[in-house]
Amino acid sequence: MAAYRDLLRTPGVTRMITAQLAARFPSGMSALAILLHVEQQTQSYGSAGLVLAATSVGQALAGPVTSRWMGAWGMRRVLTLTLSVCVLSVLGLALLPLSLPGYMAFGLFAGLSTPPVQSAVRTIYPKLVNSSQLTPLFSLDASLQEIIWILAPVVITLVSTQVGTAEGLLLVAIILVVGGGWFVLSPELGRVRIPRSRRAFGLVVLKPPVLLATVVGFLLIGAVSAVEVGVVATFGHDGLEAGFILAVFAVGSLIGGLSMGHIPIGPWAMARRLLIVTVGLCLAMVSLNIFWLGGTLLLAGIGIAPALAVLFAITTASVKFSETAEAFGWAGTGQLIGAASGSAVAGFLVDSAGPQGAYFAGVLFAIVGLIVAAVFVRSFPDLRHRDPSPFPDTEPVPVTTS
């Protein structure tokens, strides 16, 4: 904890972590808010699912694109533009009398305009701290994001069910404005400028560490999403037990991230952390007893934030500074597709085999991720004795001759 204390005393770090958490808080609310509102307006969960699918497609498509734009136009301009369009799209969903195609269109716009806060902040981090603090900072970031997934669903559920679904979406819009505005106005965004990338769009994802971060992120988040479906299927949508178990899952991730943040990242770091997740999920299949699930998912959660920290670190350490935002955009897209895939596979298995089918899906995603991390271990950079910061961009210096 002394290392984290020193880290948070570094100028700008606490402000940047807090501002980005506030800016990203709506990401833990929007899907549930849209689901509840569209279902209430259309009386169809199928329609609500289509709107959520359109939103997810928009987010997946836009992530790498808007992240790359920040190098061409500047972080503040891109974040302000996307934030404005996203707020208007959410307000449209909340206030306009729409048909299903209208809801899907506004959901798509909301997804396409999701502000690339994650890409921005993880590009800024290497400029705030020295190289020895960067890995703990990524671990702290991955751990604290669990606060979003613990609190945001509770807040939006209370507002949408007790006040109204339109009011729930209005709350999302308000937090987008306040949190996003705080992040955009942070001094660090004015001090850090991302150079324009000279490589063609999409080439950065072909670098082995970035491709691994994208694929493993897809599999890890796929496993997590499948388990979330399993927990809800086990205890029902209205059961307090489901919320308790998912909170324990997130607390395990928080504990793991804070306890492992000081450990240097070697080539086998990802495999070891995914092994913890895999063992925990395998044990979860033994029994659906609430106490057994709580204990096993607490164990599985311990590996999640540390695994995400590895993904962030190997991405940063493998690209030029001008490519970091786009690289994180691709990694984020992988995770979004993983979340959708994990939920979809788990949903089909719940219908055919009951709740344990969802846990089985989670185990499969985790095992494949573990196999990928072990088979391609040579492609993971060894960061135990090297600077994990991105490579500097170099360009010709004009020389005047007489």
mmCIF file of C-alpha atoms in Angstrom:
data_model
loop_
_atom_site.group_PDB
_atom_site.id
_atom_site.type_symbol
_atom_site.label_atom_id
_atom_site.label_comp_id
_atom_site.label_asym_id
_atom_site.label_seq_id
_atom_site.Cartn_x
_atom_site.Cartn_y
_atom_site.Cartn_z
ATOM 1 C CA MET A 1 0.000 0.000 0.000
ATOM 2 C CA ALA A 2 2.989 2.306 0.496
ATOM 3 C CA ALA A 3 3.658 2.054 -3.250
ATOM 4 C CA TYR A 4 0.090 3.107 -4.027
ATOM 5 C CA ARG A 5 0.320 5.928 -1.486
ATOM 6 C CA ASP A 6 3.426 7.287 -3.216
ATOM 7 C CA LEU A 7 1.748 6.819 -6.590
ATOM 8 C CA LEU A 8 -1.319 8.827 -5.591
ATOM 9 C CA ARG A 9 0.927 11.620 -4.310
ATOM 10 C CA THR A 10 2.423 12.048 -7.776
ATOM 11 C CA PRO A 11 1.076 15.305 -9.239
ATOM 12 C CA GLY A 12 -1.939 14.757 -11.445
ATOM 13 C CA VAL A 13 -2.394 11.036 -10.791
ATOM 14 C CA THR A 14 -5.232 11.216 -8.252
ATOM 15 C CA ARG A 15 -7.060 13.848 -10.292
ATOM 16 C CA MET A 16 -6.703 11.830 -13.488
ATOM 17 C CA ILE A 17 -7.865 8.554 -11.898
ATOM 18 C CA THR A 18 -10.872 10.207 -10.252
ATOM 19 C CA ALA A 19 -11.891 12.193 -13.333
ATOM 20 C CA GLN A 20 -11.713 9.188 -15.660
ATOM 21 C CA LEU A 21 -13.726 7.059 -13.226
ATOM 22 C CA ALA A 22 -16.422 9.750 -13.188
ATOM 23 C CA ALA A 23 -16.327 10.004 -16.996
ATOM 24 C CA ARG A 24 -16.600 6.229 -17.400
ATOM 25 C CA PHE A 25 -19.299 5.744 -14.722
ATOM 26 C CA PRO A 26 -22.105 5.887 -17.338
ATOM 27 C CA SER A 27 -20.574 2.842 -19.060
ATOM 28 C CA GLY A 28 -21.786 0.774 -16.111
ATOM 29 C CA MET A 29 -25.273 2.297 -16.318
ATOM 30 C CA SER A 30 -26.173 2.823 -19.966
ATOM 31 C CA ALA A 31 -26.821 -0.772 -21.072
ATOM 32 C CA LEU A 32 -29.150 -1.497 -18.162
ATOM 33 C CA ALA A 33 -30.857 1.898 -18.505
ATOM 34 C CA ILE A 34 -31.493 1.313 -22.227
ATOM 35 C CA LEU A 35 -32.698 -2.253 -21.596
ATOM 36 C CA LEU A 36 -35.213 -1.181 -18.948
ATOM 37 C CA HIS A 37 -36.483 1.828 -20.913
ATOM 38 C CA VAL A 38 -36.924 0.131 -24.287
ATOM 39 C CA GLU A 39 -38.552 -2.923 -22.685
ATOM 40 C CA GLN A 40 -41.019 -0.685 -20.878
ATOM 41 C CA GLN A 41 -41.837 1.310 -24.021
ATOM 42 C CA THR A 42 -42.146 -1.682 -26.363
ATOM 43 C CA GLN A 43 -43.166 -4.394 -23.863
ATOM 44 C CA SER A 44 -40.543 -6.637 -25.474
ATOM 45 C CA TYR A 45 -37.187 -7.836 -24.170
ATOM 46 C CA GLY A 46 -36.385 -8.921 -27.720
ATOM 47 C CA SER A 47 -36.723 -5.339 -28.941
ATOM 48 C CA ALA A 48 -34.611 -4.102 -26.043
ATOM 49 C CA GLY A 49 -31.972 -6.683 -26.960
ATOM 50 C CA LEU A 50 -31.870 -5.424 -30.547
ATOM 51 C CA VAL A 51 -31.325 -1.855 -29.347
ATOM 52 C CA LEU A 52 -28.521 -2.998 -27.037
ATOM 53 C CA ALA A 53 -26.976 -4.939 -29.915
ATOM 54 C CA ALA A 54 -27.020 -1.809 -32.082
ATOM 55 C CA THR A 55 -25.362 0.162 -29.276
ATOM 56 C CA SER A 56 -22.660 -2.476 -28.819
ATOM 57 C CA VAL A 57 -21.978 -2.622 -32.566
ATOM 58 C CA GLY A 58 -21.552 1.146 -32.575
ATOM 59 C CA GLN A 59 -19.106 1.032 -29.662
ATOM 60 C CA ALA A 60 -17.086 -1.777 -31.234
ATOM 61 C CA LEU A 61 -16.826 -0.011 -34.596
ATOM 62 C CA ALA A 62 -16.010 3.408 -33.182
ATOM 63 C CA GLY A 63 -13.389 2.486 -30.558
ATOM 64 C CA PRO A 64 -10.274 2.290 -32.767
ATOM 65 C CA VAL A 65 -11.480 5.087 -35.072
ATOM 66 C CA THR A 66 -12.210 7.762 -32.465
ATOM 67 C CA SER A 67 -9.088 6.760 -30.547
ATOM 68 C CA ARG A 68 -6.954 7.348 -33.647
ATOM 69 C CA TRP A 69 -8.686 10.678 -34.278
ATOM 70 C CA MET A 70 -7.197 11.961 -31.025
ATOM 71 C CA GLY A 71 -3.754 11.913 -32.627
ATOM 72 C CA ALA A 72 -4.979 13.904 -35.619
ATOM 73 C CA TRP A 73 -7.338 16.404 -33.978
ATOM 74 C CA GLY A 74 -6.325 16.417 -30.311
ATOM 75 C CA MET A 75 -7.859 14.667 -27.327
ATOM 76 C CA ARG A 76 -10.061 17.536 -26.157
ATOM 77 C CA ARG A 77 -11.659 18.105 -29.559
ATOM 78 C CA VAL A 78 -12.474 14.442 -30.120
ATOM 79 C CA LEU A 79 -13.720 13.891 -26.578
ATOM 80 C CA THR A 80 -15.894 17.032 -26.690
ATOM 81 C CA LEU A 81 -17.388 16.068 -30.064
ATOM 82 C CA THR A 82 -18.138 12.472 -29.118
ATOM 83 C CA LEU A 83 -19.413 13.458 -25.680
ATOM 84 C CA SER A 84 -21.844 15.993 -27.187
ATOM 85 C CA VAL A 85 -23.259 13.534 -29.727
ATOM 86 C CA CYS A 86 -23.513 10.783 -27.093
ATOM 87 C CA VAL A 87 -25.444 13.024 -24.681
ATOM 88 C CA LEU A 88 -27.865 14.072 -27.441
ATOM 89 C CA SER A 89 -28.367 10.423 -28.449
ATOM 90 C CA VAL A 90 -29.154 9.380 -24.870
ATOM 91 C CA LEU A 91 -31.566 12.315 -24.519
ATOM 92 C CA GLY A 92 -33.252 11.192 -27.758
ATOM 93 C CA LEU A 93 -33.689 7.689 -26.366
ATOM 94 C CA ALA A 94 -35.170 9.103 -23.160
ATOM 95 C CA LEU A 95 -37.487 11.808 -24.463
ATOM 96 C CA LEU A 96 -38.592 11.046 -28.025
ATOM 97 C CA PRO A 97 -41.595 8.812 -28.897
ATOM 98 C CA LEU A 98 -39.712 6.327 -31.072
ATOM 99 C CA SER A 99 -40.500 3.098 -32.900
ATOM 100 C CA LEU A 100 -38.091 0.165 -32.705
ATOM 101 C CA PRO A 101 -36.026 1.332 -35.730
ATOM 102 C CA GLY A 102 -35.793 4.765 -34.105
ATOM 103 C CA TYR A 103 -34.572 3.296 -30.828
ATOM 104 C CA MET A 104 -32.014 1.203 -32.721
ATOM 105 C CA ALA A 105 -30.790 4.251 -34.657
ATOM 106 C CA PHE A 106 -30.314 6.337 -31.518
ATOM 107 C CA GLY A 107 -28.689 3.362 -29.780
ATOM 108 C CA LEU A 108 -26.275 3.024 -32.699
ATOM 109 C CA PHE A 109 -25.444 6.757 -32.528
ATOM 110 C CA ALA A 110 -24.900 6.505 -28.770
ATOM 111 C CA GLY A 111 -22.499 3.595 -29.319
ATOM 112 C CA LEU A 112 -20.638 5.242 -32.192
ATOM 113 C CA SER A 113 -20.164 8.422 -30.144
ATOM 114 C CA THR A 114 -19.066 6.778 -26.884
ATOM 115 C CA PRO A 115 -16.169 9.017 -25.732
ATOM 116 C CA PRO A 116 -12.802 7.174 -25.961
ATOM 117 C CA VAL A 117 -11.953 7.937 -22.333
ATOM 118 C CA GLN A 118 -10.146 4.647 -21.701
ATOM 119 C CA SER A 119 -7.840 5.117 -24.678
ATOM 120 C CA ALA A 120 -7.157 8.717 -23.676
ATOM 121 C CA VAL A 121 -6.345 8.081 -20.033
ATOM 122 C CA ARG A 122 -4.141 5.053 -20.713
ATOM 123 C CA THR A 123 -2.246 7.132 -23.240
ATOM 124 C CA ILE A 124 -1.763 9.884 -20.638
ATOM 125 C CA TYR A 125 -0.630 7.605 -17.790
ATOM 126 C CA PRO A 126 2.934 7.024 -19.120
ATOM 127 C CA LYS A 127 3.415 10.796 -19.166
ATOM 128 C CA LEU A 128 2.363 11.231 -15.528
ATOM 129 C CA VAL A 129 4.645 8.736 -13.769
ATOM 130 C CA ASN A 130 8.105 7.264 -14.082
ATOM 131 C CA SER A 131 8.623 3.838 -15.616
ATOM 132 C CA SER A 132 8.765 2.020 -12.254
ATOM 133 C CA GLN A 133 5.305 3.371 -11.311
ATOM 134 C CA LEU A 134 3.551 2.572 -14.586
ATOM 135 C CA THR A 135 2.734 -1.093 -13.916
ATOM 136 C CA PRO A 136 1.299 -0.354 -10.426
ATOM 137 C CA LEU A 137 -0.707 2.497 -11.960
ATOM 138 C CA PHE A 138 -2.246 0.197 -14.584
ATOM 139 C CA SER A 139 -3.056 -2.303 -11.831
ATOM 140 C CA LEU A 140 -4.651 0.401 -9.687
ATOM 141 C CA ASP A 141 -6.683 1.602 -12.675
ATOM 142 C CA ALA A 142 -7.911 -1.929 -13.458
ATOM 143 C CA SER A 143 -8.818 -2.449 -9.801
ATOM 144 C CA LEU A 144 -10.657 0.816 -9.216
ATOM 145 C CA GLN A 145 -12.796 0.367 -12.345
ATOM 146 C CA GLU A 146 -14.550 -2.393 -10.406
ATOM 147 C CA ILE A 147 -16.168 0.402 -8.381
ATOM 148 C CA ILE A 148 -18.094 1.278 -11.541
ATOM 149 C CA TRP A 149 -19.412 -2.267 -11.949
ATOM 150 C CA ILE A 150 -20.345 -2.509 -8.259
ATOM 151 C CA LEU A 151 -22.173 0.810 -7.862
ATOM 152 C CA ALA A 152 -23.458 1.822 -11.304
ATOM 153 C CA PRO A 153 -25.943 -1.049 -11.867
ATOM 154 C CA VAL A 154 -27.380 -0.554 -8.364
ATOM 155 C CA VAL A 155 -27.846 3.194 -8.895
ATOM 156 C CA ILE A 156 -29.482 2.899 -12.313
ATOM 157 C CA THR A 157 -31.744 0.044 -11.220
ATOM 158 C CA LEU A 158 -33.012 2.038 -8.234
ATOM 159 C CA VAL A 159 -33.686 5.145 -10.314
ATOM 160 C CA SER A 160 -35.251 3.333 -13.274
ATOM 161 C CA THR A 161 -37.518 1.100 -11.183
ATOM 162 C CA GLN A 162 -38.458 3.537 -8.423
ATOM 163 C CA VAL A 163 -38.610 6.831 -10.358
ATOM 164 C CA GLY A 164 -38.854 5.994 -14.068
ATOM 165 C CA THR A 165 -36.901 4.597 -16.985
ATOM 166 C CA ALA A 166 -36.765 7.947 -18.808
ATOM 167 C CA GLU A 167 -35.374 9.504 -15.639
ATOM 168 C CA GLY A 168 -32.759 6.731 -15.551
ATOM 169 C CA LEU A 169 -31.552 7.694 -19.028
ATOM 170 C CA LEU A 170 -31.601 11.375 -18.041
ATOM 171 C CA LEU A 171 -29.339 10.505 -15.111
ATOM 172 C CA VAL A 172 -26.950 8.793 -17.546
ATOM 173 C CA ALA A 173 -26.910 11.980 -19.653
ATOM 174 C CA ILE A 174 -26.267 14.180 -16.608
ATOM 175 C CA ILE A 175 -23.342 12.045 -15.439
ATOM 176 C CA LEU A 176 -21.967 12.007 -18.992
ATOM 177 C CA VAL A 177 -21.944 15.814 -18.963
ATOM 178 C CA VAL A 178 -20.518 16.198 -15.449
ATOM 179 C CA GLY A 179 -18.008 13.333 -15.497
ATOM 180 C CA GLY A 180 -17.033 13.785 -19.137
ATOM 181 C CA GLY A 181 -16.712 17.529 -18.706
ATOM 182 C CA TRP A 182 -14.488 17.084 -15.660
ATOM 183 C CA PHE A 183 -12.220 14.738 -17.597
ATOM 184 C CA VAL A 184 -12.082 16.950 -20.703
ATOM 185 C CA LEU A 185 -11.184 20.007 -18.614
ATOM 186 C CA SER A 186 -8.430 18.205 -16.677
ATOM 187 C CA PRO A 187 -5.100 20.028 -17.146
ATOM 188 C CA GLU A 188 -3.346 16.813 -18.170
ATOM 189 C CA LEU A 189 -5.341 16.680 -21.428
ATOM 190 C CA GLY A 190 -3.876 20.029 -22.375
ATOM 191 C CA ARG A 191 -0.325 19.017 -21.489
ATOM 192 C CA VAL A 192 -0.219 15.717 -23.372
ATOM 193 C CA ARG A 193 -0.415 15.735 -27.145
ATOM 194 C CA ILE A 194 -0.605 12.500 -29.121
ATOM 195 C CA PRO A 195 1.513 12.727 -32.295
ATOM 196 C CA ARG A 196 -0.221 11.873 -35.558
ATOM 197 C CA SER A 197 0.412 8.218 -36.381
ATOM 198 C CA ARG A 198 2.246 7.639 -39.676
ATOM 199 C CA ARG A 199 1.144 4.022 -40.027
ATOM 200 C CA ALA A 200 -2.016 3.027 -41.887
ATOM 201 C CA PHE A 201 -5.128 2.558 -39.806
ATOM 202 C CA GLY A 202 -5.388 -0.943 -38.329
ATOM 203 C CA LEU A 203 -1.749 -1.996 -38.741
ATOM 204 C CA VAL A 204 -1.012 -1.545 -35.039
ATOM 205 C CA VAL A 205 -3.316 -4.438 -34.142
ATOM 206 C CA LEU A 206 -1.063 -6.781 -36.148
ATOM 207 C CA LYS A 207 1.763 -6.325 -33.657
ATOM 208 C CA PRO A 208 1.848 -9.610 -31.690
ATOM 209 C CA PRO A 209 1.466 -8.095 -28.173
ATOM 210 C CA VAL A 210 -1.419 -5.845 -29.290
ATOM 211 C CA LEU A 211 -3.111 -8.742 -31.090
ATOM 212 C CA LEU A 212 -2.663 -10.904 -27.997
ATOM 213 C CA ALA A 213 -4.082 -8.159 -25.786
ATOM 214 C CA THR A 214 -7.115 -7.918 -28.079
ATOM 215 C CA VAL A 215 -7.687 -11.693 -28.294
ATOM 216 C CA VAL A 216 -7.059 -12.439 -24.619
ATOM 217 C CA GLY A 217 -9.207 -9.464 -23.620
ATOM 218 C CA PHE A 218 -11.998 -10.865 -25.804
ATOM 219 C CA LEU A 219 -11.743 -14.262 -24.057
ATOM 220 C CA LEU A 220 -11.365 -12.880 -20.514
ATOM 221 C CA ILE A 221 -14.330 -10.519 -20.758
ATOM 222 C CA GLY A 222 -16.294 -13.237 -22.559
ATOM 223 C CA ALA A 223 -15.772 -15.470 -19.522
ATOM 224 C CA VAL A 224 -16.820 -12.717 -17.122
ATOM 225 C CA SER A 225 -19.950 -11.882 -19.123
ATOM 226 C CA ALA A 226 -20.965 -15.551 -19.306
ATOM 227 C CA VAL A 227 -20.647 -15.863 -15.538
ATOM 228 C CA GLU A 228 -22.766 -12.734 -15.025
ATOM 229 C CA VAL A 229 -25.527 -14.334 -17.108
ATOM 230 C CA GLY A 230 -25.149 -17.508 -15.047
ATOM 231 C CA VAL A 231 -25.496 -15.645 -11.749
ATOM 232 C CA VAL A 232 -28.633 -13.845 -12.902
ATOM 233 C CA ALA A 233 -30.091 -17.115 -14.224
ATOM 234 C CA THR A 234 -29.307 -18.837 -10.914
ATOM 235 C CA PHE A 235 -31.048 -16.343 -8.652
ATOM 236 C CA GLY A 236 -33.419 -14.481 -10.981
ATOM 237 C CA HIS A 237 -33.508 -10.868 -12.150
ATOM 238 C CA ASP A 238 -35.119 -9.665 -8.930
ATOM 239 C CA GLY A 239 -33.071 -11.706 -6.478
ATOM 240 C CA LEU A 240 -30.852 -9.758 -4.106
ATOM 241 C CA GLU A 241 -28.550 -12.787 -4.114
ATOM 242 C CA ALA A 242 -27.518 -12.115 -7.724
ATOM 243 C CA GLY A 243 -26.405 -8.575 -6.896
ATOM 244 C CA PHE A 244 -24.531 -9.825 -3.841
ATOM 245 C CA ILE A 245 -22.666 -12.516 -5.784
ATOM 246 C CA LEU A 246 -21.723 -10.150 -8.618
ATOM 247 C CA ALA A 247 -20.480 -7.631 -6.050
ATOM 248 C CA VAL A 248 -18.314 -10.343 -4.458
ATOM 249 C CA PHE A 249 -16.974 -11.198 -7.927
ATOM 250 C CA ALA A 250 -15.993 -7.535 -8.423
ATOM 251 C CA VAL A 251 -14.519 -7.255 -4.915
ATOM 252 C CA GLY A 252 -12.283 -10.259 -5.685
ATOM 253 C CA SER A 253 -10.999 -8.413 -8.754
ATOM 254 C CA LEU A 254 -10.381 -5.289 -6.664
ATOM 255 C CA ILE A 255 -8.433 -7.290 -4.070
ATOM 256 C CA GLY A 256 -6.383 -9.066 -6.740
ATOM 257 C CA GLY A 257 -5.483 -5.882 -8.552
ATOM 258 C CA LEU A 258 -4.349 -4.061 -5.419
ATOM 259 C CA SER A 259 -2.406 -7.037 -4.048
ATOM 260 C CA MET A 260 -0.571 -7.899 -7.289
ATOM 261 C CA GLY A 261 0.085 -4.418 -8.608
ATOM 262 C CA HIS A 262 3.710 -4.403 -7.441
ATOM 263 C CA ILE A 263 4.618 -7.725 -9.103
ATOM 264 C CA PRO A 264 6.825 -7.281 -12.213
ATOM 265 C CA ILE A 265 5.250 -8.521 -15.442
ATOM 266 C CA GLY A 266 7.084 -11.349 -17.170
ATOM 267 C CA PRO A 267 6.048 -13.473 -20.171
ATOM 268 C CA TRP A 268 4.173 -15.973 -17.955
ATOM 269 C CA ALA A 269 2.292 -13.310 -15.960
ATOM 270 C CA MET A 270 -0.843 -13.535 -18.081
ATOM 271 C CA ALA A 271 -1.005 -17.335 -17.975
ATOM 272 C CA ARG A 272 -0.589 -17.393 -14.184
ATOM 273 C CA ARG A 273 -3.350 -14.846 -13.657
ATOM 274 C CA LEU A 274 -5.720 -16.542 -16.080
ATOM 275 C CA LEU A 275 -5.039 -19.812 -14.240
ATOM 276 C CA ILE A 276 -6.526 -18.241 -11.098
ATOM 277 C CA VAL A 277 -9.624 -17.200 -13.053
ATOM 278 C CA THR A 278 -9.964 -20.634 -14.661
ATOM 279 C CA VAL A 279 -9.603 -22.578 -11.401
ATOM 280 C CA GLY A 280 -12.174 -20.351 -9.684
ATOM 281 C CA LEU A 281 -14.706 -20.756 -12.492
ATOM 282 C CA CYS A 282 -14.180 -24.536 -12.664
ATOM 283 C CA LEU A 283 -14.871 -24.777 -8.932
ATOM 284 C CA ALA A 284 -17.989 -22.595 -9.340
ATOM 285 C CA MET A 285 -19.583 -25.325 -11.463
ATOM 286 C CA VAL A 286 -19.515 -27.796 -8.581
ATOM 287 C CA SER A 287 -22.480 -26.245 -6.774
ATOM 288 C CA LEU A 288 -24.913 -23.353 -7.186
ATOM 289 C CA ASN A 289 -25.140 -22.834 -3.439
ATOM 290 C CA ILE A 290 -24.894 -19.111 -2.731
ATOM 291 C CA PHE A 291 -21.989 -19.457 -0.288
ATOM 292 C CA TRP A 292 -20.054 -21.799 -2.599
ATOM 293 C CA LEU A 293 -20.581 -19.489 -5.565
ATOM 294 C CA GLY A 294 -19.542 -16.498 -3.495
ATOM 295 C CA GLY A 295 -16.294 -18.154 -2.424
ATOM 296 C CA THR A 296 -15.350 -19.560 -5.828
ATOM 297 C CA LEU A 297 -16.164 -16.366 -7.719
ATOM 298 C CA LEU A 298 -14.217 -14.356 -5.153
ATOM 299 C CA LEU A 299 -11.241 -16.599 -6.042
ATOM 300 C CA ALA A 300 -11.850 -16.244 -9.791
ATOM 301 C CA GLY A 301 -12.167 -12.488 -9.446
ATOM 302 C CA ILE A 302 -8.715 -12.219 -7.889
ATOM 303 C CA GLY A 303 -7.171 -12.896 -11.309
ATOM 304 C CA ILE A 304 -9.284 -10.488 -13.380
ATOM 305 C CA ALA A 305 -7.889 -7.021 -12.612
ATOM 306 C CA PRO A 306 -4.278 -8.311 -12.579
ATOM 307 C CA ALA A 307 -4.870 -9.905 -16.010
ATOM 308 C CA LEU A 308 -6.287 -6.627 -17.335
ATOM 309 C CA ALA A 309 -3.253 -4.794 -15.933
ATOM 310 C CA VAL A 310 -1.022 -7.121 -17.970
ATOM 311 C CA LEU A 311 -3.064 -6.323 -21.092
ATOM 312 C CA PHE A 312 -2.645 -2.586 -20.525
ATOM 313 C CA ALA A 313 1.094 -2.877 -19.813
ATOM 314 C CA ILE A 314 2.024 -5.070 -22.795
ATOM 315 C CA THR A 315 -0.002 -2.829 -25.115
ATOM 316 C CA THR A 316 1.749 0.324 -23.918
ATOM 317 C CA ALA A 317 5.208 -1.266 -23.974
ATOM 318 C CA SER A 318 4.880 -2.562 -27.545
ATOM 319 C CA VAL A 319 3.890 0.498 -29.566
ATOM 320 C CA LYS A 320 5.015 4.016 -30.324
ATOM 321 C CA PHE A 321 3.407 6.770 -28.288
ATOM 322 C CA SER A 322 1.476 7.936 -31.379
ATOM 323 C CA GLU A 323 -0.076 4.442 -31.664
ATOM 324 C CA THR A 324 -1.123 3.908 -28.038
ATOM 325 C CA ALA A 325 -4.622 5.371 -28.314
ATOM 326 C CA GLU A 326 -5.504 3.327 -31.406
ATOM 327 C CA ALA A 327 -3.990 0.196 -29.848
ATOM 328 C CA PHE A 328 -6.160 0.620 -26.749
ATOM 329 C CA GLY A 329 -9.126 1.261 -29.038
ATOM 330 C CA TRP A 330 -8.629 -2.152 -30.668
ATOM 331 C CA ALA A 331 -8.199 -3.806 -27.261
ATOM 332 C CA GLY A 332 -11.429 -2.186 -26.104
ATOM 333 C CA THR A 333 -13.240 -3.432 -29.198
ATOM 334 C CA GLY A 334 -12.035 -6.959 -28.447
ATOM 335 C CA GLN A 335 -13.439 -6.708 -24.953
ATOM 336 C CA LEU A 336 -16.789 -5.355 -26.190
ATOM 337 C CA ILE A 337 -17.140 -8.211 -28.672
ATOM 338 C CA GLY A 338 -16.134 -10.625 -25.921
ATOM 339 C CA ALA A 339 -18.847 -9.272 -23.636
ATOM 340 C CA ALA A 340 -21.490 -9.665 -26.339
ATOM 341 C CA SER A 341 -20.265 -13.143 -27.326
ATOM 342 C CA GLY A 342 -20.037 -14.405 -23.755
ATOM 343 C CA SER A 343 -23.531 -13.183 -22.946
ATOM 344 C CA ALA A 344 -24.995 -14.652 -26.143
ATOM 345 C CA VAL A 345 -23.373 -18.089 -25.754
ATOM 346 C CA ALA A 346 -24.294 -18.232 -22.087
ATOM 347 C CA GLY A 347 -27.885 -17.247 -22.855
ATOM 348 C CA PHE A 348 -28.315 -20.067 -25.359
ATOM 349 C CA LEU A 349 -26.788 -22.583 -22.927
ATOM 350 C CA VAL A 350 -29.054 -21.407 -20.095
ATOM 351 C CA ASP A 351 -32.089 -22.018 -22.306
ATOM 352 C CA SER A 352 -30.921 -25.548 -23.148
ATOM 353 C CA ALA A 353 -29.101 -26.705 -20.012
ATOM 354 C CA GLY A 354 -30.033 -24.346 -17.187
ATOM 355 C CA PRO A 355 -27.797 -21.911 -15.232
ATOM 356 C CA GLN A 356 -24.823 -24.279 -15.126
ATOM 357 C CA GLY A 357 -24.577 -23.946 -18.900
ATOM 358 C CA ALA A 358 -23.555 -20.315 -18.462
ATOM 359 C CA TYR A 359 -20.780 -21.227 -16.007
ATOM 360 C CA PHE A 360 -19.630 -23.889 -18.465
ATOM 361 C CA ALA A 361 -19.415 -21.193 -21.164
ATOM 362 C CA GLY A 362 -17.357 -19.038 -18.806
ATOM 363 C CA VAL A 363 -14.991 -21.925 -18.145
ATOM 364 C CA LEU A 364 -14.551 -22.548 -21.888
ATOM 365 C CA PHE A 365 -13.699 -18.898 -22.560
ATOM 366 C CA ALA A 366 -11.228 -18.886 -19.647
ATOM 367 C CA ILE A 367 -9.552 -22.161 -20.689
ATOM 368 C CA VAL A 368 -9.081 -20.957 -24.264
ATOM 369 C CA GLY A 369 -7.606 -17.717 -22.927
ATOM 370 C CA LEU A 370 -5.212 -19.679 -20.711
ATOM 371 C CA ILE A 371 -4.163 -21.866 -23.648
ATOM 372 C CA VAL A 372 -3.540 -18.804 -25.856
ATOM 373 C CA ALA A 373 -1.453 -17.151 -23.126
ATOM 374 C CA ALA A 374 0.626 -20.318 -22.644
ATOM 375 C CA VAL A 375 1.095 -21.250 -26.312
ATOM 376 C CA PHE A 376 2.101 -17.730 -27.362
ATOM 377 C CA VAL A 377 4.107 -16.918 -24.254
ATOM 378 C CA ARG A 378 7.138 -15.923 -26.349
ATOM 379 C CA SER A 379 5.116 -13.088 -27.863
ATOM 380 C CA PHE A 380 4.500 -11.494 -24.460
ATOM 381 C CA PRO A 381 7.166 -8.844 -23.726
ATOM 382 C CA ASP A 382 9.273 -9.329 -20.601
ATOM 383 C CA LEU A 383 8.755 -6.145 -18.593
ATOM 384 C CA ARG A 384 10.605 -7.235 -15.462
ATOM 385 C CA HIS A 385 13.789 -5.397 -16.370
ATOM 386 C CA ARG A 386 12.730 -2.824 -18.948
ATOM 387 C CA ASP A 387 10.827 0.402 -19.213
ATOM 388 C CA PRO A 388 7.144 -0.401 -19.934
ATOM 389 C CA SER A 389 6.550 3.053 -21.427
ATOM 390 C CA PRO A 390 5.701 3.353 -25.137
ATOM 391 C CA PHE A 391 8.492 3.856 -27.649
ATOM 392 C CA PRO A 392 9.143 7.535 -28.431
ATOM 393 C CA ASP A 393 8.154 8.856 -31.830
ATOM 394 C CA THR A 394 11.087 10.055 -33.861
ATOM 395 C CA GLU A 395 10.912 12.234 -36.917
ATOM 396 C CA PRO A 396 13.453 14.009 -39.139
ATOM 397 C CA VAL A 397 14.813 17.266 -37.762
ATOM 398 C CA PRO A 398 15.159 19.967 -40.441
ATOM 399 C CA VAL A 399 18.719 21.253 -40.747
ATOM 400 C CA THR A 400 19.506 24.621 -42.261
ATOM 401 C CA THR A 401 22.670 24.748 -44.315
ATOM 402 C CA SER A 402 24.331 27.819 -45.671
#
